[in-house]
């Protein structure tokens, strides 16, 4: 079931607000920089409140940019953007503000999977459809959200571990000698849960050994900090499985600061780094240099799909409940051309210098 659009009295309120702001000699943009398209707002603009969980990674920044690009005034939208600084409590407050503001739609990129029942029940009560972007939530009552757009994080991980398995076999690497360090993303986030689940399954299947598991919170700084500690305690670590590229960048900084080398030749003492996203040029450059061995792609540009879902709702129809984006896997190493995950084969995109 999905909710009917709530026709808001907010248009008049917005016009009054603009007039007041002009009267006190302050431009509306200055007063509310994160409200796009509010100058001379027309009643016809569709008001969308978007609660972004933070700005922790390059992926996140690309995601934010895509949403801001899709929801412009020219396209007929007034976007109210709120950044929660990676705190779910801030997202709850943002959603409550959106409800008070009488938005037509609420979009949320949730920080963690649990803890959404109350605030989403309030949105439901107000008749405002909630669309989830990127991460999933765990709620018994699925009618608390209208639809979800995002990635299959477990599948991403299965592709990366399939690449690792093949690499070790093909290059005669003794898998009994693997000492894996695991850098997890923010605990409780779908991306962390899926990517951790994929590694755990591969560890079990192949009898790999994980010597350290740390929360790197998806940031470069934390990735660097925890890797430095891991290398200090476990000098035999030869693989670092990072749940995103920013943590991988931090891990590589720590590897180099410790006088070690990030690379695939683990028999010669290099440390193999694998990760996820493939969004920033910096990460792709590290991939070309062989410092990151492979990256499971995570597609960030959800703006157009979110807009398409709202268009469907505007037309009085029901969008698909779950909408997965399609993703691949990248490496600069040409020895592995495809991976298999969940019973399917996926080509590896070989990244070269050209
Ligand atoms: O992979 C990571 C980010 O939820 C898909 O969150 C997202 C993840 C992404 O911070 O870089």
PDB file of N, CA and C in Angstrom, residues 184-282:
ATOM      1  N   UNK A 184      35.423  -2.606   8.703  1.00  0.00           N
ATOM      2  CA  UNK A 184      33.977  -2.526   8.501  1.00  0.00           C
ATOM      3  C   UNK A 184      33.501  -1.087   8.368  1.00  0.00           C
ATOM      4  N   UNK A 185      32.414  -0.932   7.623  1.00  0.00           N
ATOM      5  CA  UNK A 185      31.774   0.376   7.549  1.00  0.00           C
ATOM      6  C   UNK A 185      30.959   0.599   8.812  1.00  0.00           C
ATOM      7  N   UNK A 186      30.269   1.736   8.885  1.00  0.00           N
ATOM      8  CA  UNK A 186      29.475   2.069  10.078  1.00  0.00           C
ATOM      9  C   UNK A 186      28.584   0.879  10.465  1.00  0.00           C
ATOM     10  N   UNK A 187      28.746   0.437  11.675  1.00  0.00           N
ATOM     11  CA  UNK A 187      28.055  -0.780  12.125  1.00  0.00           C
ATOM     12  C   UNK A 187      26.526  -0.576  12.123  1.00  0.00           C
ATOM     13  N   UNK A 188      25.858  -1.548  11.511  1.00  0.00           N
ATOM     14  CA  UNK A 188      24.396  -1.492  11.470  1.00  0.00           C
ATOM     15  C   UNK A 188      23.851  -0.901  10.181  1.00  0.00           C
ATOM     16  N   UNK A 189      24.753  -0.419   9.318  1.00  0.00           N
ATOM     17  CA  UNK A 189      24.325   0.113   8.011  1.00  0.00           C
ATOM     18  C   UNK A 189      24.213  -1.054   7.032  1.00  0.00           C
ATOM     19  N   UNK A 190      23.242  -0.990   6.133  1.00  0.00           N
ATOM     20  CA  UNK A 190      23.065  -2.096   5.177  1.00  0.00           C
ATOM     21  C   UNK A 190      24.345  -2.416   4.431  1.00  0.00           C
ATOM     22  N   UNK A 191      25.086  -1.377   4.041  1.00  0.00           N
ATOM     23  CA  UNK A 191      26.311  -1.603   3.273  1.00  0.00           C
ATOM     24  C   UNK A 191      27.320  -2.386   4.111  1.00  0.00           C
ATOM     25  N   UNK A 192      27.355  -2.119   5.401  1.00  0.00           N
ATOM     26  CA  UNK A 192      28.248  -2.870   6.300  1.00  0.00           C
ATOM     27  C   UNK A 192      27.737  -4.308   6.452  1.00  0.00           C
ATOM     28  N   UNK A 193      26.445  -4.452   6.675  1.00  0.00           N
ATOM     29  CA  UNK A 193      25.887  -5.782   6.929  1.00  0.00           C
ATOM     30  C   UNK A 193      26.102  -6.698   5.710  1.00  0.00           C
ATOM     31  N   UNK A 194      25.801  -6.193   4.523  1.00  0.00           N
ATOM     32  CA  UNK A 194      25.941  -7.005   3.305  1.00  0.00           C
ATOM     33  C   UNK A 194      27.394  -7.337   2.996  1.00  0.00           C
ATOM     34  N   UNK A 195      28.273  -6.343   3.134  1.00  0.00           N
ATOM     35  CA  UNK A 195      29.677  -6.577   2.794  1.00  0.00           C
ATOM     36  C   UNK A 195      30.368  -7.445   3.835  1.00  0.00           C
ATOM     37  N   UNK A 196      29.976  -7.306   5.081  1.00  0.00           N
ATOM     38  CA  UNK A 196      30.522  -8.172   6.130  1.00  0.00           C
ATOM     39  C   UNK A 196      30.011  -9.602   5.937  1.00  0.00           C
ATOM     40  N   UNK A 197      28.741  -9.734   5.600  1.00  0.00           N
ATOM     41  CA  UNK A 197      28.148 -11.062   5.382  1.00  0.00           C
ATOM     42  C   UNK A 197      28.864 -11.792   4.252  1.00  0.00           C
ATOM     43  N   UNK A 198      29.196 -11.066   3.199  1.00  0.00           N
ATOM     44  CA  UNK A 198      29.885 -11.677   2.060  1.00  0.00           C
ATOM     45  C   UNK A 198      31.271 -12.169   2.437  1.00  0.00           C
ATOM     46  N   UNK A 199      31.979 -11.378   3.215  1.00  0.00           N
ATOM     47  CA  UNK A 199      33.325 -11.806   3.628  1.00  0.00           C
ATOM     48  C   UNK A 199      33.223 -13.024   4.541  1.00  0.00           C
ATOM     49  N   UNK A 200      32.297 -12.947   5.488  1.00  0.00           N
ATOM     50  CA  UNK A 200      32.157 -14.069   6.445  1.00  0.00           C
ATOM     51  C   UNK A 200      31.879 -15.380   5.713  1.00  0.00           C
ATOM     52  N   UNK A 201      31.007 -15.324   4.708  1.00  0.00           N
ATOM     53  CA  UNK A 201      30.664 -16.544   3.962  1.00  0.00           C
ATOM     54  C   UNK A 201      31.893 -17.071   3.222  1.00  0.00           C
ATOM     55  N   UNK A 202      32.681 -16.183   2.642  1.00  0.00           N
ATOM     56  CA  UNK A 202      33.869 -16.624   1.895  1.00  0.00           C
ATOM     57  C   UNK A 202      34.937 -17.172   2.839  1.00  0.00           C
ATOM     58  N   UNK A 203      35.020 -16.586   4.028  1.00  0.00           N
ATOM     59  CA  UNK A 203      35.992 -17.048   5.027  1.00  0.00           C
ATOM     60  C   UNK A 203      35.643 -18.482   5.430  1.00  0.00           C
ATOM     61  N   UNK A 204      34.361 -18.704   5.632  1.00  0.00           N
ATOM     62  CA  UNK A 204      33.894 -20.026   6.035  1.00  0.00           C
ATOM     63  C   UNK A 204      34.150 -21.049   4.911  1.00  0.00           C
ATOM     64  N   UNK A 205      33.777 -20.660   3.712  1.00  0.00           N
ATOM     65  CA  UNK A 205      33.901 -21.559   2.566  1.00  0.00           C
ATOM     66  C   UNK A 205      35.358 -21.937   2.285  1.00  0.00           C
ATOM     67  N   UNK A 206      36.260 -20.960   2.382  1.00  0.00           N
ATOM     68  CA  UNK A 206      37.657 -21.188   1.981  1.00  0.00           C
ATOM     69  C   UNK A 206      38.614 -21.412   3.148  1.00  0.00           C
ATOM     70  N   UNK A 207      38.065 -21.404   4.354  1.00  0.00           N
ATOM     71  CA  UNK A 207      38.937 -21.528   5.538  1.00  0.00           C
ATOM     72  C   UNK A 207      40.000 -20.446   5.633  1.00  0.00           C
ATOM     73  N   UNK A 208      39.605 -19.230   5.267  1.00  0.00           N
ATOM     74  CA  UNK A 208      40.542 -18.106   5.371  1.00  0.00           C
ATOM     75  C   UNK A 208      40.632 -17.707   6.844  1.00  0.00           C
ATOM     76  N   UNK A 209      41.690 -16.966   7.169  1.00  0.00           N
ATOM     77  CA  UNK A 209      41.839 -16.542   8.559  1.00  0.00           C
ATOM     78  C   UNK A 209      41.746 -15.015   8.658  1.00  0.00           C
ATOM     79  N   UNK A 210      40.813 -14.551   9.474  1.00  0.00           N
ATOM     80  CA  UNK A 210      40.690 -13.107   9.729  1.00  0.00           C
ATOM     81  C   UNK A 210      41.369 -12.834  11.066  1.00  0.00           C
ATOM     82  N   UNK A 211      42.374 -11.958  11.068  1.00  0.00           N
ATOM     83  CA  UNK A 211      43.091 -11.725  12.329  1.00  0.00           C
ATOM     84  C   UNK A 211      42.628 -10.464  13.055  1.00  0.00           C
ATOM     85  N   UNK A 212      41.958  -9.570  12.324  1.00  0.00           N
ATOM     86  CA  UNK A 212      41.482  -8.343  12.987  1.00  0.00           C
ATOM     87  C   UNK A 212      40.243  -7.817  12.280  1.00  0.00           C
ATOM     88  N   UNK A 213      39.277  -7.356  13.063  1.00  0.00           N
ATOM     89  CA  UNK A 213      38.059  -6.741  12.515  1.00  0.00           C
ATOM     90  C   UNK A 213      37.850  -5.432  13.265  1.00  0.00           C
ATOM     91  N   UNK A 214      37.808  -4.325  12.513  1.00  0.00           N
ATOM     92  CA  UNK A 214      37.670  -3.011  13.167  1.00  0.00           C
ATOM     93  C   UNK A 214      36.614  -2.180  12.453  1.00  0.00           C
ATOM     94  N   UNK A 215      35.974  -1.294  13.213  1.00  0.00           N
ATOM     95  CA  UNK A 215      35.001  -0.368  12.632  1.00  0.00           C
ATOM     96  C   UNK A 215      35.732   0.862  12.098  1.00  0.00           C
ATOM     97  N   UNK A 216      35.682   1.052  10.801  1.00  0.00           N
ATOM     98  CA  UNK A 216      36.351   2.213  10.180  1.00  0.00           C
ATOM     99  C   UNK A 216      35.368   3.307   9.793  1.00  0.00           C
ATOM    100  N   UNK A 217      34.083   3.105  10.107  1.00  0.00           N
ATOM    101  CA  UNK A 217      33.041   4.122   9.932  1.00  0.00           C
ATOM    102  C   UNK A 217      32.963   4.719   8.519  1.00  0.00           C
ATOM    103  N   UNK A 218      33.480   4.021   7.534  1.00  0.00           N
ATOM    104  CA  UNK A 218      33.422   4.451   6.128  1.00  0.00           C
ATOM    105  C   UNK A 218      34.254   5.708   5.835  1.00  0.00           C
ATOM    106  N   UNK A 219      35.113   6.127   6.782  1.00  0.00           N
ATOM    107  CA  UNK A 219      35.888   7.352   6.516  1.00  0.00           C
ATOM    108  C   UNK A 219      37.377   7.043   6.316  1.00  0.00           C
ATOM    109  N   UNK A 220      38.015   7.935   5.614  1.00  0.00           N
ATOM    110  CA  UNK A 220      39.445   7.780   5.330  1.00  0.00           C
ATOM    111  C   UNK A 220      40.271   7.887   6.626  1.00  0.00           C
ATOM    112  N   UNK A 221      39.918   8.869   7.460  1.00  0.00           N
ATOM    113  CA  UNK A 221      40.677   9.099   8.697  1.00  0.00           C
ATOM    114  C   UNK A 221      40.615   7.882   9.620  1.00  0.00           C
ATOM    115  N   UNK A 222      39.418   7.336   9.768  1.00  0.00           N
ATOM    116  CA  UNK A 222      39.254   6.159  10.630  1.00  0.00           C
ATOM    117  C   UNK A 222      39.943   4.939  10.011  1.00  0.00           C
ATOM    118  N   UNK A 223      39.854   4.848   8.683  1.00  0.00           N
ATOM    119  CA  UNK A 223      40.505   3.729   7.979  1.00  0.00           C
ATOM    120  C   UNK A 223      42.003   3.745   8.237  1.00  0.00           C
ATOM    121  N   UNK A 224      42.570   4.947   8.196  1.00  0.00           N
ATOM    122  CA  UNK A 224      44.017   5.093   8.434  1.00  0.00           C
ATOM    123  C   UNK A 224      44.350   4.722   9.887  1.00  0.00           C
ATOM    124  N   UNK A 225      43.567   5.270  10.785  1.00  0.00           N
ATOM    125  CA  UNK A 225      43.817   5.055  12.224  1.00  0.00           C
ATOM    126  C   UNK A 225      43.730   3.569  12.614  1.00  0.00           C
ATOM    127  N   UNK A 226      42.656   2.910  12.185  1.00  0.00           N
ATOM    128  CA  UNK A 226      42.519   1.511  12.622  1.00  0.00           C
ATOM    129  C   UNK A 226      43.547   0.621  11.928  1.00  0.00           C
ATOM    130  N   UNK A 227      43.893   0.949  10.672  1.00  0.00           N
ATOM    131  CA  UNK A 227      44.892   0.117   9.986  1.00  0.00           C
ATOM    132  C   UNK A 227      46.250   0.248  10.667  1.00  0.00           C
ATOM    133  N   UNK A 228      46.584   1.465  11.090  1.00  0.00           N
ATOM    134  CA  UNK A 228      47.872   1.660  11.775  1.00  0.00           C
ATOM    135  C   UNK A 228      47.934   0.750  13.003  1.00  0.00           C
ATOM    136  N   UNK A 229      46.848   0.699  13.750  1.00  0.00           N
ATOM    137  CA  UNK A 229      46.799  -0.141  14.947  1.00  0.00           C
ATOM    138  C   UNK A 229      46.886  -1.618  14.592  1.00  0.00           C
ATOM    139  N   UNK A 230      46.176  -2.000  13.539  1.00  0.00           N
ATOM    140  CA  UNK A 230      46.172  -3.419  13.135  1.00  0.00           C
ATOM    141  C   UNK A 230      47.588  -3.844  12.713  1.00  0.00           C
ATOM    142  N   UNK A 231      48.248  -3.010  11.914  1.00  0.00           N
ATOM    143  CA  UNK A 231      49.586  -3.382  11.426  1.00  0.00           C
ATOM    144  C   UNK A 231      50.592  -3.454  12.565  1.00  0.00           C
ATOM    145  N   UNK A 232      50.367  -2.630  13.574  1.00  0.00           N
ATOM    146  CA  UNK A 232      51.243  -2.630  14.739  1.00  0.00           C
ATOM    147  C   UNK A 232      51.110  -3.964  15.493  1.00  0.00           C
ATOM    148  N   UNK A 233      49.846  -4.399  15.617  1.00  0.00           N
ATOM    149  CA  UNK A 233      49.616  -5.642  16.373  1.00  0.00           C
ATOM    150  C   UNK A 233      49.800  -6.917  15.558  1.00  0.00           C
ATOM    151  N   UNK A 234      49.528  -6.809  14.260  1.00  0.00           N
ATOM    152  CA  UNK A 234      49.598  -8.011  13.404  1.00  0.00           C
ATOM    153  C   UNK A 234      50.467  -7.701  12.189  1.00  0.00           C
ATOM    154  N   UNK A 235      51.740  -7.829  12.332  1.00  0.00           N
ATOM    155  CA  UNK A 235      52.627  -7.474  11.219  1.00  0.00           C
ATOM    156  C   UNK A 235      52.509  -8.485  10.069  1.00  0.00           C
ATOM    157  N   UNK A 236      51.837  -9.623  10.335  1.00  0.00           N
ATOM    158  CA  UNK A 236      51.691 -10.632   9.278  1.00  0.00           C
ATOM    159  C   UNK A 236      50.445 -10.436   8.403  1.00  0.00           C
ATOM    160  N   UNK A 237      49.694  -9.357   8.642  1.00  0.00           N
ATOM    161  CA  UNK A 237      48.501  -9.116   7.808  1.00  0.00           C
ATOM    162  C   UNK A 237      48.929  -9.000   6.344  1.00  0.00           C
ATOM    163  N   UNK A 238      48.240  -9.752   5.464  1.00  0.00           N
ATOM    164  CA  UNK A 238      48.603  -9.645   4.040  1.00  0.00           C
ATOM    165  C   UNK A 238      47.420  -9.310   3.130  1.00  0.00           C
ATOM    166  N   UNK A 239      46.230  -9.205   3.701  1.00  0.00           N
ATOM    167  CA  UNK A 239      45.063  -8.776   2.922  1.00  0.00           C
ATOM    168  C   UNK A 239      44.249  -7.821   3.794  1.00  0.00           C
ATOM    169  N   UNK A 240      43.808  -6.704   3.214  1.00  0.00           N
ATOM    170  CA  UNK A 240      42.883  -5.834   3.968  1.00  0.00           C
ATOM    171  C   UNK A 240      41.601  -5.687   3.140  1.00  0.00           C
ATOM    172  N   UNK A 241      40.527  -6.157   3.710  1.00  0.00           N
ATOM    173  CA  UNK A 241      39.205  -6.099   3.072  1.00  0.00           C
ATOM    174  C   UNK A 241      38.515  -4.861   3.637  1.00  0.00           C
ATOM    175  N   UNK A 242      38.395  -3.828   2.777  1.00  0.00           N
ATOM    176  CA  UNK A 242      37.844  -2.545   3.242  1.00  0.00           C
ATOM    177  C   UNK A 242      36.436  -2.388   2.694  1.00  0.00           C
ATOM    178  N   UNK A 243      35.503  -2.032   3.530  1.00  0.00           N
ATOM    179  CA  UNK A 243      34.121  -1.956   3.044  1.00  0.00           C
ATOM    180  C   UNK A 243      33.799  -0.689   2.273  1.00  0.00           C
ATOM    181  N   UNK A 244      34.756   0.203   2.088  1.00  0.00           N
ATOM    182  CA  UNK A 244      34.602   1.249   1.063  1.00  0.00           C
ATOM    183  C   UNK A 244      35.976   1.818   0.685  1.00  0.00           C
ATOM    184  N   UNK A 245      35.982   2.587  -0.398  1.00  0.00           N
ATOM    185  CA  UNK A 245      37.245   3.118  -0.931  1.00  0.00           C
ATOM    186  C   UNK A 245      37.901   4.124   0.005  1.00  0.00           C
ATOM    187  N   UNK A 246      37.106   4.924   0.695  1.00  0.00           N
ATOM    188  CA  UNK A 246      37.742   5.923   1.562  1.00  0.00           C
ATOM    189  C   UNK A 246      38.539   5.244   2.676  1.00  0.00           C
ATOM    190  N   UNK A 247      37.976   4.184   3.226  1.00  0.00           N
ATOM    191  CA  UNK A 247      38.745   3.445   4.248  1.00  0.00           C
ATOM    192  C   UNK A 247      39.974   2.806   3.602  1.00  0.00           C
ATOM    193  N   UNK A 248      39.829   2.358   2.341  1.00  0.00           N
ATOM    194  CA  UNK A 248      40.980   1.757   1.639  1.00  0.00           C
ATOM    195  C   UNK A 248      42.086   2.801   1.448  1.00  0.00           C
ATOM    196  N   UNK A 249      41.689   4.024   1.117  1.00  0.00           N
ATOM    197  CA  UNK A 249      42.689   5.098   0.949  1.00  0.00           C
ATOM    198  C   UNK A 249      43.429   5.333   2.262  1.00  0.00           C
ATOM    199  N   UNK A 250      42.680   5.356   3.342  1.00  0.00           N
ATOM    200  CA  UNK A 250      43.293   5.535   4.657  1.00  0.00           C
ATOM    201  C   UNK A 250      44.186   4.348   4.993  1.00  0.00           C
ATOM    202  N   UNK A 251      43.731   3.143   4.635  1.00  0.00           N
ATOM    203  CA  UNK A 251      44.524   1.934   4.924  1.00  0.00           C
ATOM    204  C   UNK A 251      45.850   1.994   4.168  1.00  0.00           C
ATOM    205  N   UNK A 252      45.793   2.434   2.912  1.00  0.00           N
ATOM    206  CA  UNK A 252      47.022   2.505   2.099  1.00  0.00           C
ATOM    207  C   UNK A 252      47.987   3.532   2.698  1.00  0.00           C
ATOM    208  N   UNK A 253      47.449   4.635   3.172  1.00  0.00           N
ATOM    209  CA  UNK A 253      48.316   5.634   3.832  1.00  0.00           C
ATOM    210  C   UNK A 253      49.026   4.997   5.031  1.00  0.00           C
ATOM    211  N   UNK A 254      48.259   4.220   5.808  1.00  0.00           N
ATOM    212  CA  UNK A 254      48.856   3.585   7.000  1.00  0.00           C
ATOM    213  C   UNK A 254      49.871   2.520   6.610  1.00  0.00           C
ATOM    214  N   UNK A 255      49.570   1.779   5.540  1.00  0.00           N
ATOM    215  CA  UNK A 255      50.495   0.731   5.070  1.00  0.00           C
ATOM    216  C   UNK A 255      51.828   1.383   4.691  1.00  0.00           C
ATOM    217  N   UNK A 256      51.730   2.489   3.935  1.00  0.00           N
ATOM    218  CA  UNK A 256      52.957   3.150   3.474  1.00  0.00           C
ATOM    219  C   UNK A 256      53.699   3.818   4.636  1.00  0.00           C
ATOM    220  N   UNK A 257      52.941   4.372   5.570  1.00  0.00           N
ATOM    221  CA  UNK A 257      53.583   5.009   6.732  1.00  0.00           C
ATOM    222  C   UNK A 257      54.331   3.966   7.564  1.00  0.00           C
ATOM    223  N   UNK A 258      53.858   2.703   7.500  1.00  0.00           N
ATOM    224  CA  UNK A 258      54.522   1.633   8.265  1.00  0.00           C
ATOM    225  C   UNK A 258      55.689   1.032   7.468  1.00  0.00           C
ATOM    226  N   UNK A 259      55.979   1.643   6.306  1.00  0.00           N
ATOM    227  CA  UNK A 259      57.103   1.169   5.489  1.00  0.00           C
ATOM    228  C   UNK A 259      56.776  -0.086   4.691  1.00  0.00           C
ATOM    229  N   UNK A 260      55.479  -0.357   4.521  1.00  0.00           N
ATOM    230  CA  UNK A 260      55.061  -1.536   3.755  1.00  0.00           C
ATOM    231  C   UNK A 260      54.514  -1.089   2.412  1.00  0.00           C
ATOM    232  N   UNK A 261      54.173  -2.068   1.574  1.00  0.00           N
ATOM    233  CA  UNK A 261      53.698  -1.746   0.232  1.00  0.00           C
ATOM    234  C   UNK A 261      52.305  -2.342   0.004  1.00  0.00           C
ATOM    235  N   UNK A 262      51.413  -1.521  -0.547  1.00  0.00           N
ATOM    236  CA  UNK A 262      50.090  -2.048  -0.908  1.00  0.00           C
ATOM    237  C   UNK A 262      50.200  -2.616  -2.314  1.00  0.00           C
ATOM    238  N   UNK A 263      49.852  -3.884  -2.473  1.00  0.00           N
ATOM    239  CA  UNK A 263      49.943  -4.503  -3.797  1.00  0.00           C
ATOM    240  C   UNK A 263      49.468  -5.937  -3.750  1.00  0.00           C
ATOM    241  N   UNK A 264      49.388  -6.553  -4.936  1.00  0.00           N
ATOM    242  CA  UNK A 264      48.818  -7.908  -4.991  1.00  0.00           C
ATOM    243  C   UNK A 264      49.836  -9.009  -4.714  1.00  0.00           C
ATOM    244  N   UNK A 265      51.132  -8.657  -4.721  1.00  0.00           N
ATOM    245  CA  UNK A 265      52.158  -9.683  -4.594  1.00  0.00           C
ATOM    246  C   UNK A 265      52.394 -10.039  -3.125  1.00  0.00           C
ATOM    247  N   UNK A 266      51.420 -10.725  -2.559  1.00  0.00           N
ATOM    248  CA  UNK A 266      51.508 -10.937  -1.117  1.00  0.00           C
ATOM    249  C   UNK A 266      52.610 -11.922  -0.738  1.00  0.00           C
ATOM    250  N   UNK A 267      53.002 -12.762  -1.686  1.00  0.00           N
ATOM    251  CA  UNK A 267      54.115 -13.686  -1.409  1.00  0.00           C
ATOM    252  C   UNK A 267      55.409 -12.910  -1.180  1.00  0.00           C
ATOM    253  N   UNK A 268      55.455 -11.699  -1.793  1.00  0.00           N
ATOM    254  CA  UNK A 268      56.662 -10.883  -1.619  1.00  0.00           C
ATOM    255  C   UNK A 268      56.500  -9.835  -0.519  1.00  0.00           C
ATOM    256  N   UNK A 269      55.503 -10.020   0.318  1.00  0.00           N
ATOM    257  CA  UNK A 269      55.341  -9.127   1.468  1.00  0.00           C
ATOM    258  C   UNK A 269      54.420  -7.938   1.230  1.00  0.00           C
ATOM    259  N   UNK A 270      53.814  -7.857   0.032  1.00  0.00           N
ATOM    260  CA  UNK A 270      52.875  -6.752  -0.190  1.00  0.00           C
ATOM    261  C   UNK A 270      51.544  -7.064   0.503  1.00  0.00           C
ATOM    262  N   UNK A 271      50.793  -5.996   0.736  1.00  0.00           N
ATOM    263  CA  UNK A 271      49.488  -6.182   1.388  1.00  0.00           C
ATOM    264  C   UNK A 271      48.397  -5.906   0.353  1.00  0.00           C
ATOM    265  N   UNK A 272      47.578  -6.909   0.105  1.00  0.00           N
ATOM    266  CA  UNK A 272      46.504  -6.758  -0.885  1.00  0.00           C
ATOM    267  C   UNK A 272      45.324  -6.011  -0.257  1.00  0.00           C
ATOM    268  N   UNK A 273      44.892  -4.941  -0.948  1.00  0.00           N
ATOM    269  CA  UNK A 273      43.751  -4.172  -0.459  1.00  0.00           C
ATOM    270  C   UNK A 273      42.599  -4.349  -1.451  1.00  0.00           C
ATOM    271  N   UNK A 274      41.434  -4.731  -0.963  1.00  0.00           N
ATOM    272  CA  UNK A 274      40.252  -4.781  -1.828  1.00  0.00           C
ATOM    273  C   UNK A 274      39.201  -3.850  -1.210  1.00  0.00           C
ATOM    274  N   UNK A 275      38.333  -3.302  -2.066  1.00  0.00           N
ATOM    275  CA  UNK A 275      37.342  -2.390  -1.481  1.00  0.00           C
ATOM    276  C   UNK A 275      36.087  -2.257  -2.345  1.00  0.00           C
ATOM    277  N   UNK A 276      35.295  -1.251  -2.024  1.00  0.00           N
ATOM    278  CA  UNK A 276      33.990  -1.063  -2.666  1.00  0.00           C
ATOM    279  C   UNK A 276      33.763   0.414  -2.997  1.00  0.00           C
ATOM    280  N   UNK A 277      33.017   0.678  -3.990  1.00  0.00           N
ATOM    281  CA  UNK A 277      32.516   1.975  -4.479  1.00  0.00           C
ATOM    282  C   UNK A 277      32.967   2.218  -5.924  1.00  0.00           C
ATOM    283  N   UNK A 278      34.258   2.610  -6.110  1.00  0.00           N
ATOM    284  CA  UNK A 278      34.697   2.904  -7.483  1.00  0.00           C
ATOM    285  C   UNK A 278      34.116   4.206  -7.977  1.00  0.00           C
ATOM    286  N   UNK A 279      33.997   5.178  -7.091  1.00  0.00           N
ATOM    287  CA  UNK A 279      33.373   6.455  -7.461  1.00  0.00           C
ATOM    288  C   UNK A 279      34.413   7.546  -7.707  1.00  0.00           C
ATOM    289  N   UNK A 280      35.409   7.653  -6.832  1.00  0.00           N
ATOM    290  CA  UNK A 280      36.340   8.788  -6.963  1.00  0.00           C
ATOM    291  C   UNK A 280      37.510   8.461  -7.879  1.00  0.00           C
ATOM    292  N   UNK A 281      38.024   9.497  -8.529  1.00  0.00           N
ATOM    293  CA  UNK A 281      39.183   9.354  -9.406  1.00  0.00           C
ATOM    294  C   UNK A 281      40.385   8.865  -8.588  1.00  0.00           C
ATOM    295  N   UNK A 282      40.480   9.333  -7.355  1.00  0.00           N
ATOM    296  CA  UNK A 282      41.593   8.926  -6.494  1.00  0.00           C
ATOM    297  C   UNK A 282      41.616   7.399  -6.279  1.00  0.00           C
TER     298      UNK A 282
END
